[in-house]
XYZ file of C-alpha atoms in Angstrom:
735
model
C 0.085 0.179 -0.091
C 0.951 3.240 -1.103
C -0.172 5.305 2.162
C 1.113 2.793 4.295
C 4.798 2.685 6.796
C 6.899 -0.012 6.149
C 7.054 -1.639 9.826
C 4.477 0.559 11.659
C 1.401 -1.186 12.245
C -1.800 1.675 11.189
C -5.286 1.221 11.487
C -6.544 3.350 8.678
C -10.089 5.778 9.293
C -13.203 6.638 7.283
C -13.066 9.437 8.169
C -10.725 11.724 9.052
C -10.110 12.532 12.574
C -11.764 9.302 14.263
C -9.770 8.024 15.986
C -9.525 11.563 18.304
C -13.090 11.939 18.701
C -13.499 8.226 19.871
C -10.391 9.256 22.353
C -12.084 11.969 23.770
C -15.395 10.778 24.296
C -13.520 7.808 26.036
C -11.769 9.932 28.574
C -14.096 9.242 31.811
C -13.438 5.423 30.949
C -10.334 5.538 31.950
C -10.245 4.192 35.508
C -6.360 3.886 36.323
C -2.836 4.096 34.599
C -5.182 4.974 31.590
C -4.609 3.438 27.927
C -1.559 2.931 24.958
C -0.295 6.169 24.013
C -2.335 7.090 20.271
C -0.243 8.248 17.701
C -2.249 10.354 14.945
C -1.465 11.294 11.197
C -2.903 12.629 7.832
C -0.267 12.003 5.011
C -1.389 13.484 1.699
C 0.110 13.671 -1.857
C -0.514 17.186 -2.194
C -2.591 16.182 -5.703
C -5.584 18.612 -6.452
C -8.981 16.031 -5.725
C -6.771 13.621 -3.307
C -8.920 12.959 -0.374
C -6.103 12.358 2.804
C -5.356 10.075 4.560
C -5.961 9.371 8.529
C -4.175 6.916 10.076
C -3.499 5.617 13.621
C -1.495 2.852 15.911
C -0.759 2.704 19.507
C 2.408 3.201 21.115
C 4.265 3.189 24.465
C 8.068 3.639 26.060
C 8.298 7.452 23.138
C 9.575 9.766 25.795
C 6.588 12.068 26.798
C 9.429 14.307 28.997
C 8.285 17.496 26.785
C 6.667 18.621 23.237
C 9.845 18.782 21.601
C 10.301 14.392 22.420
C 6.896 14.046 21.001
C 7.193 15.690 17.526
C 10.465 13.903 17.755
C 8.401 10.690 17.059
C 6.053 11.919 15.055
C 8.886 12.999 12.520
C 10.731 10.015 12.728
C 7.596 8.694 10.835
C 8.813 9.796 7.543
C 11.496 7.934 7.739
C 9.066 4.853 7.339
C 6.793 6.047 4.256
C 7.456 3.507 1.527
C 10.120 5.796 -1.387
C 8.497 7.236 -4.434
C 9.262 5.172 -7.234
C 11.944 5.308 -9.801
C 10.858 4.730 -13.118
C 9.303 7.009 -15.152
C 5.887 7.953 -14.914
C 5.385 6.797 -11.133
C 2.599 7.849 -9.044
C 3.203 10.659 -6.735
C 3.902 9.754 -3.249
C 2.523 10.001 -0.264
C 3.853 12.663 2.735
C 3.274 12.880 6.238
C 1.770 16.151 6.667
C 0.166 16.696 10.277
C 0.416 14.415 13.420
C -0.718 14.109 17.112
C -0.234 12.185 19.907
C -2.063 11.773 22.595
C -0.711 10.572 26.050
C -2.972 10.033 29.088
C -2.161 11.593 32.480
C -2.895 9.388 35.281
C -1.913 11.342 38.246
C -4.219 14.766 36.715
C -6.824 12.335 34.339
C -6.051 14.358 31.722
C -4.844 13.917 28.310
C -1.953 15.559 26.503
C -1.827 16.236 23.588
C 0.756 17.532 20.841
C -0.060 18.451 17.142
C 3.161 19.051 14.809
C 2.579 20.556 10.917
C 4.982 19.024 8.718
C 6.581 21.625 7.656
C 5.619 24.363 10.303
C 5.203 24.350 13.812
C 4.179 22.162 16.817
C 1.514 23.341 20.174
C 0.714 21.086 23.049
C -1.988 21.002 25.104
C -3.946 19.946 28.104
C -7.488 17.112 26.589
C -9.855 17.394 29.960
C -11.917 14.980 30.604
C -15.442 17.365 29.328
C -12.613 17.945 26.468
C -11.906 21.196 27.266
C -7.883 22.726 26.329
C -6.002 23.680 28.769
C -2.218 25.184 29.295
C 0.301 22.215 29.667
C 2.553 23.222 32.245
C 5.727 21.350 33.489
C 3.983 19.808 36.824
C 1.987 18.236 34.121
C 4.627 17.148 31.574
C 6.496 15.445 35.089
C 2.833 13.664 35.714
C 2.706 12.959 31.705
C 5.854 11.158 31.190
C 5.815 8.858 34.877
C 2.428 7.913 33.737
C 3.630 7.440 30.075
C 6.454 5.014 31.666
C 4.234 3.279 34.477
C 2.482 2.010 31.400
C 4.761 1.016 29.398
C 6.915 -0.652 32.165
C 3.867 -2.920 33.631
C 2.011 -3.153 29.953
C 4.824 -4.796 28.619
C 3.842 -8.416 28.741
C 1.161 -8.210 30.857
C -0.917 -11.408 29.597
C -4.435 -9.430 30.558
C -3.678 -6.535 27.885
C -4.036 -8.036 23.965
C -4.036 -4.826 21.491
C -3.343 -5.516 18.185
C -1.879 -2.716 16.615
C 0.606 -2.175 19.700
C 4.125 -0.657 19.111
C 6.256 -1.375 21.916
C 9.304 0.980 22.442
C 12.059 0.995 25.040
C 11.099 3.208 27.550
C 15.011 4.089 29.281
C 18.294 3.340 27.152
C 20.403 5.260 29.504
C 21.712 6.167 33.052
C 20.187 9.167 32.671
C 17.159 8.395 31.279
C 17.169 6.016 34.379
C 18.016 9.349 36.939
C 15.105 11.155 34.976
C 12.603 8.305 35.730
C 13.876 7.687 39.496
C 13.625 11.902 40.023
C 10.463 11.479 38.505
C 8.485 9.152 40.932
C 10.589 10.446 43.836
C 9.015 13.994 43.538
C 5.483 11.994 42.692
C 6.160 9.027 45.314
C 2.782 10.058 48.057
C 0.753 10.527 44.895
C 0.682 6.815 43.036
C -2.286 5.904 44.978
C -3.983 8.270 42.589
C -3.339 6.011 39.728
C -4.800 2.523 41.366
C -3.491 -1.126 42.187
C -2.789 -4.432 41.734
C -6.394 -6.227 41.530
C -5.624 -8.079 44.796
C -5.442 -4.030 46.222
C -9.034 -3.096 47.588
C -7.356 0.170 48.695
C -4.420 1.371 46.694
C -2.350 3.074 50.034
C 1.071 5.053 49.595
C 3.248 1.684 49.057
C 0.297 -0.528 47.353
C 0.209 0.930 43.561
C 0.988 1.319 40.525
C 4.050 3.388 40.811
C 5.461 0.828 43.233
C 5.106 -1.824 40.959
C 6.410 -0.039 38.276
C 9.532 0.331 40.386
C 9.486 -2.955 41.627
C 9.292 -4.540 38.792
C 11.662 -1.712 36.684
C 15.102 -2.552 38.784
C 13.666 -6.257 40.490
C 13.574 -8.044 37.478
C 17.367 -7.162 36.503
C 18.342 -8.183 39.523
C 19.380 -4.375 40.333
C 18.767 -3.010 44.176
C 20.133 -0.875 45.000
C 19.068 2.200 42.577
C 15.801 1.727 44.465
C 17.279 0.938 48.481
C 18.501 4.469 47.202
C 15.380 6.146 46.576
C 13.310 4.220 49.063
C 16.260 5.357 52.285
C 14.874 9.149 51.582
C 11.374 8.946 51.295
C 11.545 6.463 55.003
C 12.605 9.760 56.532
C 9.296 11.057 55.244
C 6.856 8.496 55.723
C 7.604 4.986 57.703
C 5.576 3.270 56.274
C 7.832 2.816 53.169
C 9.676 0.620 56.018
C 8.049 -2.225 53.662
C 9.672 -1.357 50.590
C 13.035 -0.557 51.703
C 12.876 -4.212 53.306
C 12.306 -5.886 50.573
C 14.820 -4.256 48.395
C 17.781 -4.902 50.979
C 16.417 -8.804 50.982
C 16.943 -8.235 47.261
C 20.367 -7.658 47.922
C 21.143 -10.291 49.846
C 21.086 -7.517 52.954
C 18.976 -9.264 54.687
C 20.216 -8.266 58.836
C 19.687 -4.921 57.149
C 16.177 -5.536 55.998
C 14.939 -7.016 59.194
C 15.655 -4.993 61.647
C 14.535 -1.600 59.344
C 11.369 -4.161 59.584
C 11.413 -4.569 63.069
C 12.007 -1.039 63.652
C 8.953 0.417 61.595
C 7.001 -2.285 63.373
C 7.631 -0.712 66.699
C 6.580 2.859 66.087
C 3.209 1.566 64.092
C 2.155 -2.920 64.685
C -0.092 -2.069 62.093
C 1.558 -1.624 58.695
C 0.737 -5.023 56.931
C 2.599 -4.499 54.953
C 5.836 -4.986 56.491
C 4.407 -7.523 58.085
C 4.051 -9.245 55.562
C 7.801 -8.744 54.399
C 8.588 -10.287 57.609
C 6.317 -13.292 57.157
C 7.721 -13.856 53.922
C 10.881 -13.832 55.331
C 9.993 -16.509 58.143
C 8.634 -18.850 55.707
C 11.690 -19.333 53.779
C 13.662 -19.489 56.832
C 10.883 -22.416 57.881
C 9.813 -20.858 60.566
C 6.199 -21.033 59.964
C 5.256 -21.043 63.914
C 6.271 -17.336 64.036
C 4.763 -16.373 60.265
C 1.763 -17.666 60.968
C 1.311 -14.967 64.356
C 2.350 -11.934 61.910
C 0.264 -13.339 59.523
C -2.707 -13.194 62.200
C -1.706 -9.410 63.061
C -1.456 -9.087 58.761
C -5.543 -9.628 58.939
C -5.726 -7.492 62.158
C -4.568 -5.490 61.060
C -6.551 -4.884 57.177
C -9.304 -7.359 57.610
C -10.821 -5.995 54.723
C -7.738 -6.525 52.515
C -7.824 -9.884 50.023
C -4.300 -10.540 50.680
C -3.885 -10.341 54.093
C -6.108 -13.494 54.728
C -4.741 -15.064 51.693
C -1.166 -15.117 52.907
C -2.450 -16.569 56.036
C -3.722 -19.397 54.212
C -0.781 -19.413 52.654
C 1.061 -20.244 55.718
C -1.148 -22.859 56.955
C -0.702 -24.478 54.219
C 3.202 -24.548 54.533
C 2.200 -25.634 58.120
C -0.043 -28.877 56.927
C -3.172 -26.550 58.851
C -5.017 -27.710 56.031
C -8.471 -26.981 57.778
C -7.514 -23.776 59.471
C -6.251 -23.072 55.477
C -9.900 -23.539 53.947
C -11.330 -21.649 56.781
C -9.313 -18.636 55.841
C -9.693 -18.462 52.211
C -13.522 -18.652 52.793
C -13.053 -15.584 54.668
C -11.533 -13.818 52.015
C -13.157 -10.557 50.861
C -13.366 -11.199 47.247
C -13.660 -7.770 44.320
C -14.601 -7.517 40.908
C -11.832 -7.230 38.414
C -11.742 -4.414 36.550
C -10.585 -4.995 32.590
C -6.992 -2.592 32.496
C -7.879 0.833 29.914
C -9.313 0.705 26.645
C -9.843 2.411 23.374
C -13.612 2.670 22.280
C -12.192 2.900 18.234
C -14.854 3.222 15.295
C -14.021 -0.085 12.845
C -10.980 1.166 11.300
C -11.333 1.068 7.084
C -8.064 -1.469 6.804
C -5.800 -2.793 8.841
C -1.697 -2.936 7.803
C 0.458 -5.098 10.256
C 3.591 -5.251 8.661
C 6.163 -7.842 8.580
C 10.548 -6.979 9.176
C 11.945 -8.079 5.921
C 14.831 -10.023 8.426
C 11.853 -11.696 10.282
C 10.618 -13.442 7.041
C 13.642 -14.186 5.666
C 15.158 -15.754 9.041
C 12.576 -18.028 8.855
C 13.037 -18.798 12.140
C 8.825 -17.981 12.640
C 8.317 -19.722 9.669
C 6.250 -22.168 11.908
C 4.175 -20.298 12.805
C 1.746 -20.517 9.944
C 1.123 -23.505 11.294
C -1.127 -21.620 13.680
C -3.304 -20.858 10.912
C -4.037 -24.015 9.864
C -5.855 -26.645 11.825
C -4.190 -28.846 12.600
C -2.844 -26.678 14.778
C -5.401 -24.507 16.600
C -8.529 -27.927 16.667
C -9.401 -28.419 20.336
C -11.532 -31.394 22.085
C -14.760 -28.800 22.989
C -13.741 -30.140 26.830
C -10.768 -28.598 27.127
C -11.666 -24.997 25.427
C -14.400 -24.807 27.789
C -11.963 -24.930 31.231
C -13.245 -22.511 33.014
C -9.952 -21.862 35.516
C -8.181 -19.568 32.760
C -11.350 -17.046 32.628
C -10.486 -16.383 36.287
C -8.421 -12.902 37.177
C -7.868 -10.899 40.073
C -8.311 -12.363 43.755
C -10.749 -15.682 41.740
C -7.071 -16.458 40.119
C -5.033 -16.051 43.516
C -8.094 -17.845 45.097
C -7.754 -20.905 43.095
C -3.917 -20.986 43.196
C -4.002 -21.857 46.840
C -6.666 -24.237 46.603
C -4.904 -25.800 43.633
C -2.012 -25.764 45.923
C -3.833 -27.927 48.756
C -5.137 -29.445 45.811
C -0.831 -30.893 45.408
C 0.005 -30.938 49.181
C -3.053 -33.652 50.822
C -4.813 -34.757 46.796
C -8.126 -34.667 46.048
C -9.951 -37.022 48.277
C -8.560 -36.085 51.429
C -9.171 -32.036 50.119
C -12.354 -33.315 49.925
C -12.866 -34.845 53.848
C -11.668 -31.854 54.837
C -13.707 -29.276 53.002
C -16.870 -31.389 54.616
C -15.718 -31.378 57.777
C -15.432 -27.313 58.230
C -17.742 -26.894 55.918
C -22.306 -27.725 56.611
C -23.293 -29.424 53.774
C -26.315 -29.967 52.212
C -27.274 -33.955 52.978
C -26.415 -32.805 56.625
C -28.474 -29.775 56.609
C -31.414 -31.102 55.204
C -31.180 -34.155 57.478
C -31.112 -31.790 60.599
C -33.877 -29.362 59.151
C -35.641 -32.265 58.323
C -35.803 -33.651 61.876
C -35.576 -29.746 63.510
C -39.670 -29.838 61.526
C -40.688 -32.582 63.736
C -39.616 -31.024 66.476
C -40.845 -27.961 65.774
C -44.232 -28.886 65.349
C -44.406 -29.937 68.629
C -42.595 -27.044 70.087
C -45.268 -25.280 68.399
C -48.445 -27.174 70.292
C -46.465 -26.857 74.260
C -46.993 -23.076 72.624
C -50.257 -22.780 71.920
C -50.987 -24.266 75.251
C -48.535 -22.462 77.722
C -50.043 -19.264 75.871
C -53.835 -20.306 77.601
C -52.119 -20.447 81.070
C -51.419 -17.231 83.176
C -47.896 -16.372 82.283
C -46.387 -15.784 85.480
C -43.688 -17.222 85.475
C -42.312 -15.418 82.710
C -38.776 -14.561 83.884
C -38.536 -17.556 85.245
C -38.136 -19.734 81.602
C -37.056 -16.445 79.645
C -34.062 -18.140 79.368
C -35.448 -21.596 77.311
C -37.779 -18.908 75.982
C -34.326 -17.049 74.425
C -33.343 -20.575 73.564
C -35.880 -21.466 71.629
C -36.829 -18.485 69.496
C -32.585 -17.882 68.581
C -32.480 -17.376 64.759
C -28.469 -17.711 63.917
C -27.269 -16.255 60.671
C -24.988 -17.127 57.978
C -22.407 -15.035 56.517
C -25.356 -14.193 53.743
C -27.701 -13.101 56.154
C -29.582 -16.255 55.255
C -31.883 -17.774 58.256
C -30.113 -21.343 59.539
C -32.095 -23.249 61.572
C -28.456 -25.281 62.778
C -26.555 -23.262 65.467
C -23.537 -21.682 63.236
C -20.240 -20.828 65.513
C -18.233 -17.876 65.799
C -15.099 -17.493 63.108
C -12.403 -19.669 63.747
C -10.387 -19.382 67.088
C -7.227 -17.899 64.198
C -9.324 -14.838 63.952
C -9.752 -12.309 65.978
C -12.271 -10.304 63.955
C -15.760 -11.310 62.015
C -14.527 -12.751 58.122
C -15.263 -9.065 55.989
C -18.844 -9.867 54.156
C -17.707 -11.199 50.211
C -18.692 -9.668 46.991
C -20.948 -12.639 45.435
C -19.014 -13.738 42.481
C -21.360 -15.202 40.674
C -23.852 -12.059 40.457
C -21.067 -10.028 39.795
C -20.421 -12.291 36.391
C -16.878 -13.185 37.712
C -17.320 -16.493 37.662
C -19.735 -18.620 35.974
C -21.742 -20.932 38.199
C -20.326 -24.357 37.296
C -22.803 -26.236 36.037
C -21.507 -30.434 35.001
C -23.283 -32.017 32.768
C -20.936 -34.299 31.860
C -20.655 -38.097 32.742
C -19.250 -39.267 35.772
C -15.529 -39.785 36.481
C -15.590 -43.213 35.689
C -17.791 -43.706 32.914
C -15.515 -40.926 31.180
C -12.676 -41.900 31.980
C -13.693 -45.485 30.816
C -14.905 -44.305 27.547
C -11.208 -41.825 27.037
C -9.764 -45.246 27.483
C -8.209 -44.954 32.001
C -7.890 -48.322 33.132
C -9.996 -49.027 35.953
C -11.685 -46.011 35.716
C -9.798 -43.912 37.877
C -10.978 -39.895 37.998
C -11.975 -37.598 40.833
C -14.779 -37.843 43.189
C -17.680 -35.583 42.288
C -17.877 -33.128 45.339
C -20.827 -32.707 47.040
C -23.193 -29.853 47.557
C -22.410 -27.763 50.848
C -25.269 -25.878 52.497
C -26.317 -22.774 50.736
C -29.630 -20.763 50.752
C -31.809 -22.840 52.874
C -36.279 -21.767 53.153
C -37.756 -18.939 55.396
C -39.365 -20.430 58.038
C -42.910 -20.727 57.313
C -46.154 -20.288 59.816
C -45.052 -20.343 63.780
C -42.419 -23.108 63.840
C -39.682 -21.605 65.064
C -35.748 -23.183 64.690
C -33.263 -24.971 67.557
C -29.413 -25.440 67.689
C -29.027 -28.664 65.839
C -27.979 -29.896 68.801
C -31.496 -30.157 70.917
C -32.633 -30.991 67.233
C -30.432 -33.790 66.378
C -29.333 -35.418 69.377
C -25.060 -35.819 69.672
C -24.869 -34.234 66.066
C -24.427 -30.309 65.581
C -22.690 -27.414 63.842
C -20.462 -25.991 66.506
C -16.859 -26.160 64.722
C -19.224 -25.765 61.060
C -19.516 -22.947 59.002
C -20.985 -22.268 55.341
C -18.975 -22.420 52.951
C -18.873 -19.494 50.136
C -20.892 -19.593 47.041
C -17.787 -18.614 45.197
C -15.133 -20.686 47.249
C -18.063 -23.451 46.138
C -17.741 -22.852 42.625
C -14.240 -22.823 42.788
C -13.847 -26.004 43.965
C -16.209 -27.418 41.030
C -13.910 -25.219 38.724
C -10.243 -27.094 40.408
C -13.002 -30.563 39.950
C -13.005 -29.937 36.117
C -9.409 -28.840 35.929
C -8.618 -32.286 38.285
C -10.521 -34.254 36.244
C -9.916 -33.592 32.288
C -6.245 -33.722 33.768
C -6.619 -38.093 35.371
C -8.288 -38.442 32.009
C -5.529 -37.350 30.088
C -2.908 -38.801 32.543
C -4.749 -42.132 32.186
C -4.583 -41.876 28.768
C -1.098 -41.514 28.021
C -0.572 -44.386 30.130
C -2.874 -46.490 28.322
C -1.378 -45.545 24.876
C 2.430 -45.990 26.791
C 1.164 -49.822 27.644
C 0.068 -50.550 23.749
C 2.811 -48.888 22.683
C 1.250 -46.329 20.299
C 1.508 -43.280 19.519
C -0.455 -41.129 21.768
C -2.079 -37.490 19.288
C -3.196 -34.220 20.293
C -3.355 -31.203 18.385
C -1.124 -28.135 19.137
C -3.978 -26.367 20.397
C -4.822 -29.696 23.140
C -1.119 -29.793 24.049
C -0.962 -26.096 24.965
C -4.006 -26.161 26.713
C -2.668 -29.263 28.695
C 0.517 -27.494 29.355
C -0.965 -24.815 31.413
C -3.312 -27.479 33.140
C -0.576 -29.295 34.244
C 1.624 -25.568 35.577
C -1.895 -24.926 37.706
C -2.113 -28.490 39.334
C 1.256 -28.384 40.492
C 2.900 -31.066 37.615
C 5.718 -28.877 36.133
C 7.346 -32.095 34.124
C 3.901 -33.652 32.807
C 3.332 -29.588 31.564
C 7.033 -28.289 30.276
C 6.366 -32.466 28.408
C 3.266 -30.864 26.761
C 4.450 -27.923 25.726
C 7.693 -29.122 23.963
C 4.984 -31.444 22.219
C 2.894 -28.497 21.458
C 5.907 -27.228 19.605
C 6.334 -30.299 17.794
C 2.768 -29.261 16.137
C 2.544 -25.271 15.805
C 4.613 -22.731 16.846
C 3.001 -21.053 19.703
C 4.495 -18.102 21.842
C 3.195 -19.303 25.457
C 4.883 -22.964 24.999
C 7.512 -20.584 24.427
C 7.534 -18.087 27.731
C 6.765 -21.519 30.136
C 9.104 -23.194 28.215
C 12.152 -20.298 29.335
C 11.336 -20.008 32.089
C 11.104 -23.696 32.969
C 14.850 -23.668 31.231
C 16.597 -20.779 32.930
C 15.586 -21.961 36.463
C 16.874 -25.749 35.493
C 20.269 -23.161 34.460
C 19.639 -25.020 30.790
C 21.977 -21.792 28.706
C 21.659 -23.399 25.819
C 18.135 -24.277 26.144
C 16.993 -21.348 27.306
C 19.214 -19.484 24.174
C 16.651 -21.188 21.821
C 13.833 -20.299 23.566
C 14.758 -15.997 24.099
C 15.558 -16.822 20.544
C 12.172 -17.065 19.295
C 10.288 -15.489 21.090
C 12.283 -12.735 20.937
C 11.070 -12.764 16.815
C 8.657 -13.144 17.526
C 7.297 -10.837 19.831
C 9.594 -8.360 17.106
C 6.788 -9.076 14.348
C 4.722 -7.822 16.420
C 5.839 -4.855 17.243
C 7.662 -5.661 20.782
C 11.072 -3.201 19.708
C 11.557 -3.086 23.127
C 14.707 -5.017 25.242
C 13.538 -4.472 29.194
C 11.403 -4.985 30.449
C 9.945 -7.967 29.141
C 10.134 -11.693 30.736
C 13.163 -13.218 28.480
C 15.293 -10.219 29.645
C 14.377 -11.100 33.125
C 15.589 -14.393 32.917
C 18.580 -13.610 30.630
C 20.285 -11.785 33.409
C 19.315 -14.313 35.537
C 21.194 -16.722 33.343
C 24.006 -13.730 33.569
C 24.112 -13.950 37.184
C 24.731 -17.470 37.169
C 27.021 -18.306 33.930
C 27.979 -14.704 33.054
C 27.701 -12.327 30.205
C 30.012 -12.965 28.550
C 29.593 -16.602 27.841
C 25.905 -15.820 27.165
C 27.932 -13.771 24.134
C 29.520 -16.350 23.138
C 27.274 -18.966 23.265
C 25.705 -16.347 20.523
C 27.985 -16.393 18.318
C 28.055 -19.346 18.067
C 25.073 -20.224 17.138
C 25.413 -18.411 13.745
C 22.319 -16.338 13.884
C 21.157 -14.311 10.926
C 22.028 -10.801 11.518
C 18.808 -9.689 12.548
C 17.962 -11.880 15.003
C 21.703 -11.860 16.356
C 21.188 -7.533 16.152
C 18.158 -8.653 18.671
C 19.729 -11.007 21.169
C 22.405 -8.303 21.378
C 19.858 -5.469 22.239
C 19.297 -7.689 26.096
C 22.960 -7.575 26.288
C 23.782 -4.142 25.121
C 21.379 -3.023 27.913
C 22.717 -5.419 30.314
C 26.053 -4.102 29.769
C 25.595 -0.145 30.273
C 23.245 -0.466 33.189
C 25.407 -3.214 34.766
C 23.632 -6.075 35.959
C 25.162 -9.050 37.375
C 27.514 -10.536 35.798
C 28.183 -7.739 33.153
C 31.814 -8.149 33.777
C 32.366 -11.159 33.312
């Protein structure tokens, strides 16, 4: 296309400027960091009667500290236009006539824009949520710059944020640029709560927000904690709560004694700092001091009872201790929050889309197998695998599922069900008690009617009996129960907070299993002896309201020798998670049984590439790492999968497999470059390469890459990671 850029993705507009108008209308919907930057350009041939062409693309990593830096990016696009034909009679080439760069300021909730006329002047202004223009001040420019860097860092490889035509550049390329990043972070640190926080955090604070997350990711992924420690030392003087971050930085630097001294001193002045308590909890768990860790985890829960992470941390510590009933009860008390998606643009359907591929990528042949992603054999999958609900979990529900999966990995499914029925009121138990209660209740009603006919002279003497008989207990969801429920677990000194209803909010679908029982399903798929997980029985949830004059009584009086004294109602969202976990285990059991059966028959076991990828993810969720690795490797035999390469890179790097790690990093980097991720850091590839450099040294990584005889363009991509490591002196850079 003559009017398209060579190497830059583009969406061509139907009406000139419609993307800018749509962005302005969407400003009020941006809740946290905002969307990626929007670059809109207008191209023209200069001929009379020729309509101008408007297009746009998304980008991050561009220096947004001034109007000049944004204008420079717009001007650089002129070099990406196709060269005009040299032969006689060629059409007049398209040229860049003007451009607008939009960058959202997440602190002041405004859009910073720069208009460029080519040739001509540059104008910068601010668009507020109502679409009105304002002057761009130095303070707003600093906020815009920091917002842009944080989006680039946190959106780099966010699995929940997928956007076509999104160009990603390095946000920081020099030590001077990193110093400017630190200075801006220091200046705006105590306003970081305005940016929002991770989905597991209920209330953003000065030490739990996107600014802190961005700092920890940027410096933590390369293991360079010293700059962070220097920053937090300055901020700690002004705010003692920063002690948790400072201690975390010192632990990263292997200065554990200093870290614990800081955390202990901070807790003396503020014993209710749950973030500092969690630093100590993690440290103690790592040292095997679980009895100390659980005490601090309980203190954190008491300090922040409305935060999901405090309850989840306590549940994890109980798992480590082997206190599985306490872990399940604690998990049941977690306050759950509705997951909010990342901020996105709402753009009209483009007239056409241009997603070019760089020549050196196609010429290298490394991604030739990626074409199989579009073939039928590569993408077809069993509907049972495609319908697994666990991959759709987000936020607090995904974290709670991981704790539940950790539990089942430690004690097994059968034992987990026993633990569940031991701590929660089961539906069958409730029905039995209710049936007995109705019989006894009828007798009580008759006695009361007889008593009403007599003069109630002894009312005071029978008050305790009457109160007991008329007592109505409420469950955590406010429903009336005909059985006496216990208070919160003894380990909790506070009542559990009211959790959100994930089913009503749409976060977790109500799972209705309509498949064959595991035994039959396993036999049908070749599983020996029909082995499979037992489907969990229902827990007591919603009970009928009392009718007439019947009154419920404590279970101890209704059913002799049986009571709910040590049981609680299971929250509906946790009940759904049990069903989600059951589905995962059922599919996994069938899969492993099939593998074993085919091995005994000496027959090749075949799956499509997509099925192997799903099974790899399933294995990781259930903590079967070796089986997951094998599934990902089998996936890559069938098709190219960036996800499989990413997971294998992580596994190989953790195992210290240099050659295999580099092989995975090369293919993953080429794929990312094909889809316009032109940044070297912070990325997952860089993170794991720097882990290897701390073990082998950067020189060995460089020499190994040279020995692999890579094509020039691909070798240049890999050199970018090594150059960043050398410039910023990650561990192993000098040997």
